[in-house]
XYZ file of C-alpha atoms in Angstrom:
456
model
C -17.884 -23.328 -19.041
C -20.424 -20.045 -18.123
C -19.465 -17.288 -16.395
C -21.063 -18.368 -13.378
C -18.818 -20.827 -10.996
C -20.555 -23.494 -9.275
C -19.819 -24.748 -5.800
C -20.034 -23.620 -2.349
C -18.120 -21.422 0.246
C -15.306 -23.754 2.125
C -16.323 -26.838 0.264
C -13.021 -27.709 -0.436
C -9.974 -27.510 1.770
C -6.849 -25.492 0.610
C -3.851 -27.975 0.154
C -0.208 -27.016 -0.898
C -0.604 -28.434 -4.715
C -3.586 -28.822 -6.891
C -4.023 -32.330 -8.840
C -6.808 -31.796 -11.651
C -8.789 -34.813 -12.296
C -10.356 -35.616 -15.634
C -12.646 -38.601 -16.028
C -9.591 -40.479 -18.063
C -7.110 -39.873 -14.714
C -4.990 -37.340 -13.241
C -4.432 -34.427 -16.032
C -1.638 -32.316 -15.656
C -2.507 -28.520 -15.649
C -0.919 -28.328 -19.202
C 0.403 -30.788 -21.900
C 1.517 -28.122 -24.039
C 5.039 -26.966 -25.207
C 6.169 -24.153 -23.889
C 7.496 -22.772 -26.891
C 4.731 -19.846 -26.957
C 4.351 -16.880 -24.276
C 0.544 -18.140 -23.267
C 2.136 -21.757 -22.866
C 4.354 -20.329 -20.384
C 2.027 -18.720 -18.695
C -0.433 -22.017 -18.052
C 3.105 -24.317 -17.386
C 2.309 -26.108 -14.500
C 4.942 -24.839 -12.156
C 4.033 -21.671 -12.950
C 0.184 -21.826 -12.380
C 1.631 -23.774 -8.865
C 3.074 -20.835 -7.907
C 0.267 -18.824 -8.627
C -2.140 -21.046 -6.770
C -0.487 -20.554 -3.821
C 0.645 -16.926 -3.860
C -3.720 -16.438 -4.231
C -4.041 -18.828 -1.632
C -1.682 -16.873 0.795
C -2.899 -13.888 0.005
C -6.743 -14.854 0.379
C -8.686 -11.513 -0.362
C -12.526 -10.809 -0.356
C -14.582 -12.881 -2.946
C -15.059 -11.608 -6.426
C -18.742 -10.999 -7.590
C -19.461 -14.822 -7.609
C -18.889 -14.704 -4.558
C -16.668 -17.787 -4.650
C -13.445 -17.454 -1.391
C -10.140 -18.692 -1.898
C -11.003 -21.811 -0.158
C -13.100 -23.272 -2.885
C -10.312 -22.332 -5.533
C -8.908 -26.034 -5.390
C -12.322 -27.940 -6.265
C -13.258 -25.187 -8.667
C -10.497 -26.393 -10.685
C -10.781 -30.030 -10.434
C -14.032 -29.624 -12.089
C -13.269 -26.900 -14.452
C -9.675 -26.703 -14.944
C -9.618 -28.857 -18.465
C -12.212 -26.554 -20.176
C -10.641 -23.276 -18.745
C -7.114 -24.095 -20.231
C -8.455 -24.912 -23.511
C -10.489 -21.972 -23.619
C -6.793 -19.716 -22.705
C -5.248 -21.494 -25.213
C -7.564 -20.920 -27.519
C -7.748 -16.986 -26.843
C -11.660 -16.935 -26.352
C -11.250 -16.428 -22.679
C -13.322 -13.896 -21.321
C -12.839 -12.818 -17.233
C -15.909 -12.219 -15.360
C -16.690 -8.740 -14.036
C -14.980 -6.965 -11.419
C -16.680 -6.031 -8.221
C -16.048 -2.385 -7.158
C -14.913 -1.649 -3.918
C -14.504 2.383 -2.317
C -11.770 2.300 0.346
C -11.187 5.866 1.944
C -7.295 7.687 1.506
C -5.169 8.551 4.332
C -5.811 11.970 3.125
C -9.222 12.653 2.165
C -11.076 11.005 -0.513
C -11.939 7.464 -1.683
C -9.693 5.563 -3.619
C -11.669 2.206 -5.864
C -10.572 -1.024 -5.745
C -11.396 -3.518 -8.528
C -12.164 -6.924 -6.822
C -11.187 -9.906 -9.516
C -13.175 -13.117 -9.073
C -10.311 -15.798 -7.430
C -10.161 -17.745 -10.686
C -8.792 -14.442 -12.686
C -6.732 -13.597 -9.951
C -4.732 -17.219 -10.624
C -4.905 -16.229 -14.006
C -3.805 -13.060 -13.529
C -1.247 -14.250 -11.168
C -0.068 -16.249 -13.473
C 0.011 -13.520 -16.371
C 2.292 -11.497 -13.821
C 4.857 -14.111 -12.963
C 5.317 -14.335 -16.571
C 5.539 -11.135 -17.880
C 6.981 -9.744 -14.960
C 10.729 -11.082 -15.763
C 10.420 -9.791 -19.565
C 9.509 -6.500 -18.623
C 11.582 -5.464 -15.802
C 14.707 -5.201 -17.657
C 12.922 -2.592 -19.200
C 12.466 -0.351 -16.389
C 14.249 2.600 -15.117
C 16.695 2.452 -12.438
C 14.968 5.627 -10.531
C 11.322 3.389 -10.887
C 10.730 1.697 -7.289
C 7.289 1.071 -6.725
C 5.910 -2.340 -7.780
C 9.234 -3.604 -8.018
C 11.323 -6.665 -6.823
C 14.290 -5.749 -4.434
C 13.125 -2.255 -4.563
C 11.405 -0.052 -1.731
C 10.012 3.034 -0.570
C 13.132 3.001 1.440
C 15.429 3.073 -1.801
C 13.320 5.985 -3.320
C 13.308 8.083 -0.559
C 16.992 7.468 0.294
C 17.490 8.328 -3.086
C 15.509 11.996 -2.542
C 17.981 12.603 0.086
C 21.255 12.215 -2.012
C 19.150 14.364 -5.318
C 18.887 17.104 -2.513
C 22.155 16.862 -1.029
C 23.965 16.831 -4.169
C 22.261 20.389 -4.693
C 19.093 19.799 -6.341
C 16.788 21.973 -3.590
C 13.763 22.533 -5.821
C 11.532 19.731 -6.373
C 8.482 19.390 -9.382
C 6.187 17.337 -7.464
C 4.032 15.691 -9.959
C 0.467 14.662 -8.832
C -1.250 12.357 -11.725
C -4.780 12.990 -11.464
C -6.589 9.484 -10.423
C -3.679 7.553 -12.246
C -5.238 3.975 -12.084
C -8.587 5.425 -13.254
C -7.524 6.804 -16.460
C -4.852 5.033 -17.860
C -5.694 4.863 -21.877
C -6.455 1.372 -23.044
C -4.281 2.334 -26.624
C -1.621 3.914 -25.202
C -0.719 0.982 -23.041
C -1.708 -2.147 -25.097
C 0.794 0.076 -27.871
C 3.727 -0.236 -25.524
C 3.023 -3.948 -24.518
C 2.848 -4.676 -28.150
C 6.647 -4.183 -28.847
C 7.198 -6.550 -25.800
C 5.234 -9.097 -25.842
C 4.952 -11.467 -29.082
C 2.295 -13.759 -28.501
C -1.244 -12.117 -29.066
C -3.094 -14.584 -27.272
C -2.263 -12.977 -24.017
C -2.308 -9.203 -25.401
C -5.855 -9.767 -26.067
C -6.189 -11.353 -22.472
C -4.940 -8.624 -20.790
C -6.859 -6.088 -22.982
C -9.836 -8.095 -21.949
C -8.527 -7.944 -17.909
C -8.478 -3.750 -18.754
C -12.131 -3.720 -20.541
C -13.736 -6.071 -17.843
C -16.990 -4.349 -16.662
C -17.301 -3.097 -12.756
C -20.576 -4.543 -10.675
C -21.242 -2.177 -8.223
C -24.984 -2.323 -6.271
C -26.187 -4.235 -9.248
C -25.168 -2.372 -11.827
C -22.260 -3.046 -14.399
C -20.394 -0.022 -15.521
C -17.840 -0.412 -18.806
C -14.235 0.343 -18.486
C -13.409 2.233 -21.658
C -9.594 3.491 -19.340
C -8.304 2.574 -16.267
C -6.619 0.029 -14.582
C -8.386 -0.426 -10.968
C -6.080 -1.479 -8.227
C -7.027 -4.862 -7.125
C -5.498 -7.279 -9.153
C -2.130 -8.793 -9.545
C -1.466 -7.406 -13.198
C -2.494 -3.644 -12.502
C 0.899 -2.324 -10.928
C 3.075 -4.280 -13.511
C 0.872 -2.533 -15.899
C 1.687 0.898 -14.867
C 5.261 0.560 -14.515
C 4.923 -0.079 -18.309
C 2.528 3.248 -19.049
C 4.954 5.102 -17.036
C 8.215 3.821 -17.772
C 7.788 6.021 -20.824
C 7.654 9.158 -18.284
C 11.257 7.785 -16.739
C 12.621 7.434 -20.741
C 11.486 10.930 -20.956
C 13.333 12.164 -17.530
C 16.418 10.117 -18.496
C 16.528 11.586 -22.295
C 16.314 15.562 -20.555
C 19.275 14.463 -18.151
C 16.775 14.879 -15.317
C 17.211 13.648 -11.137
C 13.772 12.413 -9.987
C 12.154 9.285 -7.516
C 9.374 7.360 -9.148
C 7.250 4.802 -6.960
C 4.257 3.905 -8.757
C 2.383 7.025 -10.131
C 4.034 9.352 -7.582
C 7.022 11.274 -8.964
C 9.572 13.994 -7.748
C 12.106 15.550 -10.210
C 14.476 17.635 -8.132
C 16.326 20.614 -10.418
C 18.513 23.252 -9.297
C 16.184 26.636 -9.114
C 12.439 27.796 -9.258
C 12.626 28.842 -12.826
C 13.988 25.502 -14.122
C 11.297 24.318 -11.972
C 8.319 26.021 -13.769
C 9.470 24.962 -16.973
C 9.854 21.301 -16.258
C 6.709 20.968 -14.957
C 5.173 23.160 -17.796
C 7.115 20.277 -20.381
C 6.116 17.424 -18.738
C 2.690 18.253 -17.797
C 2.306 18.687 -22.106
C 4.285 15.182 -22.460
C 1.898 13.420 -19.678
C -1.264 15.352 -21.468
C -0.607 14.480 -25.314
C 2.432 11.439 -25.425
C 0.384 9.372 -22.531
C -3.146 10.664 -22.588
C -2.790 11.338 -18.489
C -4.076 14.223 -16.498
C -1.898 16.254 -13.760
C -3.421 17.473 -10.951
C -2.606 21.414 -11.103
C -4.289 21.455 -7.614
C -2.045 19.075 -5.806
C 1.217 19.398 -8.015
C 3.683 22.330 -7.699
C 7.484 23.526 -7.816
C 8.617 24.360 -3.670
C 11.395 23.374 -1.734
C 11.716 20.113 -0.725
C 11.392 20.483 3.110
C 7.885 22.160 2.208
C 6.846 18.708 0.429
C 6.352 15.257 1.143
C 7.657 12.129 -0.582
C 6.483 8.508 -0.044
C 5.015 9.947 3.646
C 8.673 11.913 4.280
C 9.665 14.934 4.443
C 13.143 16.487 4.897
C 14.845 19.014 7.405
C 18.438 20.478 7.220
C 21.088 20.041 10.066
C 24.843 20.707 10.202
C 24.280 21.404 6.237
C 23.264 17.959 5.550
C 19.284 16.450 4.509
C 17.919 14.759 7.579
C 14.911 12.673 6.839
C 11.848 12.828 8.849
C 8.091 11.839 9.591
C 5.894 14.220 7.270
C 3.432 16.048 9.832
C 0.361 15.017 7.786
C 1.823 11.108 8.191
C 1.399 12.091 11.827
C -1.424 13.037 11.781
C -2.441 10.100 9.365
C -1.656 7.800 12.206
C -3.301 9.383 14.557
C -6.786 9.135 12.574
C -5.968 5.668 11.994
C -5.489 4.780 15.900
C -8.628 6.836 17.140
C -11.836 4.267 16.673
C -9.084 1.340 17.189
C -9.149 2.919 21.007
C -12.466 3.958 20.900
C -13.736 0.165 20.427
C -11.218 -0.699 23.304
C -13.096 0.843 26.902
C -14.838 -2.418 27.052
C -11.688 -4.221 26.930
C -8.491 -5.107 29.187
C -5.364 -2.812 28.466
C -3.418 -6.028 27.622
C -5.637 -6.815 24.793
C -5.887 -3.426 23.493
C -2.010 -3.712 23.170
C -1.962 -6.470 21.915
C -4.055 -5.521 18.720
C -2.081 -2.517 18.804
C 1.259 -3.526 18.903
C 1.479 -5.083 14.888
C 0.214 -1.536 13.736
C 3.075 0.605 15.283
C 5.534 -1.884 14.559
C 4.725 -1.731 11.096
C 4.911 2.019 11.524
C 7.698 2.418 12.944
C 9.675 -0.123 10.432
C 8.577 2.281 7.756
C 9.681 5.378 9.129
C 12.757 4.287 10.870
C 14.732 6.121 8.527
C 13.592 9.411 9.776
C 16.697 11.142 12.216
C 13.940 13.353 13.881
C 13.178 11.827 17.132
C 10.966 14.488 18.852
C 7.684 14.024 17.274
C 8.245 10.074 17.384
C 8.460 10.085 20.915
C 5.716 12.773 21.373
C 3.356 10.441 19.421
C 4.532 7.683 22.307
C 3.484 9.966 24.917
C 0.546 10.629 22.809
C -0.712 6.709 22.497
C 0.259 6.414 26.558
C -2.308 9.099 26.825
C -4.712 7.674 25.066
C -4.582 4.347 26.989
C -5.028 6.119 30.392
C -7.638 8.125 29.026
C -9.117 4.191 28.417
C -8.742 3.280 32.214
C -9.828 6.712 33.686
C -13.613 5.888 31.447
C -13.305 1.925 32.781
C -13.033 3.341 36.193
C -16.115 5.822 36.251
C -17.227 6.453 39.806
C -15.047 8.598 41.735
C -14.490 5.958 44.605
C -13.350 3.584 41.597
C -10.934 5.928 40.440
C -9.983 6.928 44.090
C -9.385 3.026 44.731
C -7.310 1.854 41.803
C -5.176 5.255 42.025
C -4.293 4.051 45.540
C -3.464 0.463 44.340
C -1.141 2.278 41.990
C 0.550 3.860 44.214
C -0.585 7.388 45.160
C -1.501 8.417 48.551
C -4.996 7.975 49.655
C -5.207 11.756 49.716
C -3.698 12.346 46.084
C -5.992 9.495 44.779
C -9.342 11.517 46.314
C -8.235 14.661 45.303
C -7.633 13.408 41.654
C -10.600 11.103 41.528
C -13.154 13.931 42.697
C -11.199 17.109 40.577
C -14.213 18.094 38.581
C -12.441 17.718 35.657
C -12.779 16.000 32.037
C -11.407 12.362 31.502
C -8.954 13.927 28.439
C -7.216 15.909 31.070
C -7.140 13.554 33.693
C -5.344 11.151 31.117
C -2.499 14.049 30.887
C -2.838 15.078 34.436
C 0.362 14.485 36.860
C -1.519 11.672 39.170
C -2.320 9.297 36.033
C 1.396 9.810 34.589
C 2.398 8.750 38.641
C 0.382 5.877 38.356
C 0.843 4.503 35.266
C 4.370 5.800 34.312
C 6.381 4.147 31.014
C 7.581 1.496 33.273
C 3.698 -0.198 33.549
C 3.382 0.078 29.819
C 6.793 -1.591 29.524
C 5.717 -4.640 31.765
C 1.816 -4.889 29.578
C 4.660 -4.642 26.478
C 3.673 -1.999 25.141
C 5.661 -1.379 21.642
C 7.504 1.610 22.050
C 7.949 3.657 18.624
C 11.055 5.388 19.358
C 12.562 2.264 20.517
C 11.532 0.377 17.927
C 12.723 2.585 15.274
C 16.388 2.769 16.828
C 16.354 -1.136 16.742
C 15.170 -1.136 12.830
C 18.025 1.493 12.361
C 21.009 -0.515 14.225
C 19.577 -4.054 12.476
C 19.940 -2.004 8.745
C-alpha cells in the first residue's frame, strides 16, 4: 500500500465496530499471538477501542485529506496489507500537517495534524504502552494522566505552601514539545519497552516530516502536540526531571512540561533553579526559558491558570488576573459576531464556554472578581441590544416596554452618549436587571462555581 489513501470524503458511514473483509471472507483485524508487545498493540479489541476513541474524537483531516468518516472503508480495503506491513516493522506514517494555533498569552503554539489512519495507530500504540509506563511515573506528575487533574496539582500547590514552602522555582521549558531530543527519549523507552518493532515505530511517529504550504520540513527533535502518543511521550522525557526532584528531597507540581518546586527561602531558591536548569540543559538536552522562569513568592505567580492569596493565615486559591483577562479576549469577537443575532441565541452559544470556565476554576475562594466578570458579560450583552436598537425612538420604545418611564426612556435614548456607557448606565441596568438574564438563562459564573464546589 502507497502513502497516498484512496477514497472519498463521507463515503463510508461510521458504525460502532469495524469488520475487515478480505476476498477469502471476513478477516479478523489480527490472527496473531499476542505473546509480543506489537501483537498487543494490533489485538483486535484493542485496535476496537482505538477505532472508536478516533471516531469520537473526529479532528481535522491529516494531509490526505481523508475525515474520520471514511476511516471504516479505508480499512476494509487496506487493513490486511497495513497489519502485515506493522508486523513486519517496515511501516512508515505519512507526514504530518502543521497547524499554528495562537496561546492564551501571546504567541503561537504548532500543532502536528496526524493523517486518521496513524492516529488509530497511534491510538492504539497509546492504549498499549500507556498501562506499562504509568507505574513508572511520579506521584507529583498530573498532566496527561488517568484519574489525575489540574485540580489535584493545584490542590497540591496549596498544601506545599501551607506547609511552609512560600518560595516557588517556577520552571518555564522553552517550547517543550518542539525540542524534545529524539536520543534522549527513545534511550529511556528502551529500558521499557522490549519489543523493537514498535520502538522503531514510534521513532518513525517522532522523525515524520511536517507539510506546511507545500513544503515538508524534517523533524530532527520535537514531539508536536497533535497526536495521541505525544503527551505519553513527555511524561516519559520528564519523568526523569520528577526522579531528579524526588532524589534532592524536593516539594514541586508537575502537569505536563509546567513545573513548580516550592522551597523554604530565596537563596535555596536561586540555587535550585541554578541545579536544575544545568540538569534540564546537559542530562535532558532541554532549554529553560530564563525570560519567563524565576524564584518569587507564590502569590506573585501563577500555576495551572491560579494564583494564591493569604487569609486568616491560611492559602486561599484564586482566579490568576491574566486568566481573567484570558477570558475576556476569548469572549470579545464571540459577542462581536452576535449584534445580528437574538440575545437567546447568543446565550445559548455562550453558556457551554462559562460553564466550562467556571468548572475549572471553582476551586478558587475569591468571589469578587468572579462576580465582577458576571457583571462584566451582563454588560456586554446590553451593550448588544443598545447597537440592535440604533435610532433613538427605538431605544426610547423598547426602554419603555422594559419598564422605565416614558420620560427616563427619552432622556436615556437621546443622552448623547457612547453605546459602552449606555450598557453600564443606570437606565439599561433598570431595564434589563439580573432577573431578565435569569429568565433568557443566562449561566451565572458565581453561581455556577458554588454549585461545582457543594457537588465536590
Amino acid at each position: 500500500m502507497g502513502q497516498g489513501i484512496q477514497g472519498e470524503a463521507g463515503q463510508y458511514p461510521v458504525e460502532t465496530e469495524v469488520r475487515v473483509e478480505a476476498d477469502a471472507g471476513a478477516h479478523s483485524w489480527t490472527n496473531a499471538e499476542p505473546n509480543t508487545l506489537m501483537e498487543q498493540v494490533l489485538e483486535r479489541q484493542n485496535l476496537m477501542r482505538a477505532y472508536q476513541r478516533v471516531v469520537s474524537n473526529k479532528g481535522a483531516a491529516g494531509v490526505d485529506q481523508m475525515p474520520v468518516a471514511a476511516l471504516k472503508g479505508h480499512l476494509q480495503q487496506h487493513w490486511p496489507t497495513l497489519r502485515q506491513r506493522l508486523l513486519a516493522g517496515d511501516y512508515h506514517p505519512q507526514l504530518v500537517r502543521r497547524v499554528s494555533i495562537p496561546k492564551p498569552q501571546g504567541g503561537e503554539r504548532t500543532l502536528g495534524i496526524p493523517t486518521v489512519q496513524d492516529r488509530l495507530i497511534q491510538q492504539a500504540l497509546h492504549q498499549t504502552l500507556s498501562p506499562m509506563l504509568e507505574p513508572t511515573f511520579s506521584d507529583h506528575s498530573y498532566g496527561f494522566r488517568p484519574g489525575r487533574s489540574a485540580h489535584q496539582a493545584v490542590k497540591a500547590m496549596r498544601q506545599h505552601i501551607n506547609d511552609g514552602h512560600r518560595w516557588v522555582v517556577d520552571l518555564d521549558l522553552a517550547q517543550f514539545f518542539d525540542r524534545v531530543n529524539h536520543d534522549v527519549l527513545m534511550s529511556l523507552l528502551a529500558r521499557r519497552i522490549p519489543d523493537r518493532r514498535v520502538l522503531a515505530l514510534v521513532r518513525r511517529y517522532l522523525q515524520a516530516g511536517m507539510l506546511e504550504g507545500g513544503l515538508v520540513s524534517p523533524k530532527r527533535e520535537g514531539t508536536p502536540q497533535g497526536g495521541p502518543l505525544s503527551p505519553l511521550l513527555s511524561n516519559v522525557l520528564l519523568t526523569e526531571l520528577d526522579r531528579e526532584l524526588e532524589r534532592r528531597g524536593h516539594r514541586f507540581c508537575r502537569y505536563a512540561d509546567d513545573c513548580n518546586i516550592y522551597v523554604r527561602s530565596e537563596r535555596a531558591g536561586h540555587r535550585v533553579m541554578a541545579s536544575i536548569t544545568r540538569f534540564l540543559e546537559t542530562r535532558l538536552r532541554l532549554k529553560v526559558n530564563t525570560t519567563k522562569s524565576d524564584v518569587d513568592r507564590p502569590w506573585r505567580r501563577n500555576f495551572l491558570g491560579y494564583s494564591v492569596s493569604w487569609h486568616k493565615r491560611q492559602v486561599q486559591l484564586r482566579v490568576a488576573p491574566k486568566s481573567l483577562k484570558a477570558f475576556m479576549t476569548k469572549l470579545r469577537p464571540l459577542f462581536k459576531r452576535s449584534r445580528g443575532q437574538s440575545l437567546a441565541t447568543t446565550i445559548r452559544t455562550l453558556n457551554p464556554m462559562l460553564r466550562g470556565w467556571a468548572n475549572y476554576y471553582r476551586l478558587t475562594a475569591s468571589k469578587r472578581p468572579v462576580e465582577a466578570l458576571d457583571g462584566w458579560i451582563r454588560r456586554r450583552l446590553r451593550l448588544i441590544l443598545w447597537r440592535q436598537w440604533k435610532r433613538a425612538s427605538t431605544r426610547a420604545r423598547y426602554l419603555i416596554r422594559l419598564g422605565l418611564t416614558e420620560l427616563r426612556a427619552w432622556a436615556s435614548a437621546t443622552n448623547g452618549r457612547g453605546p459602552w456607557w449606555n450598557s453600564g448606565a443606570p437606565h439599561m441596568n433598570a431595564a434589563l436587571p439580573r432577573k431578565v438574564f435569569d429568565r433568557l438563562s443566562l449561566v451565572s459564573l458565581l453561581d455556577t462555581m458554588t454549585r461545582c464546589q457543594q457537588q465536590c
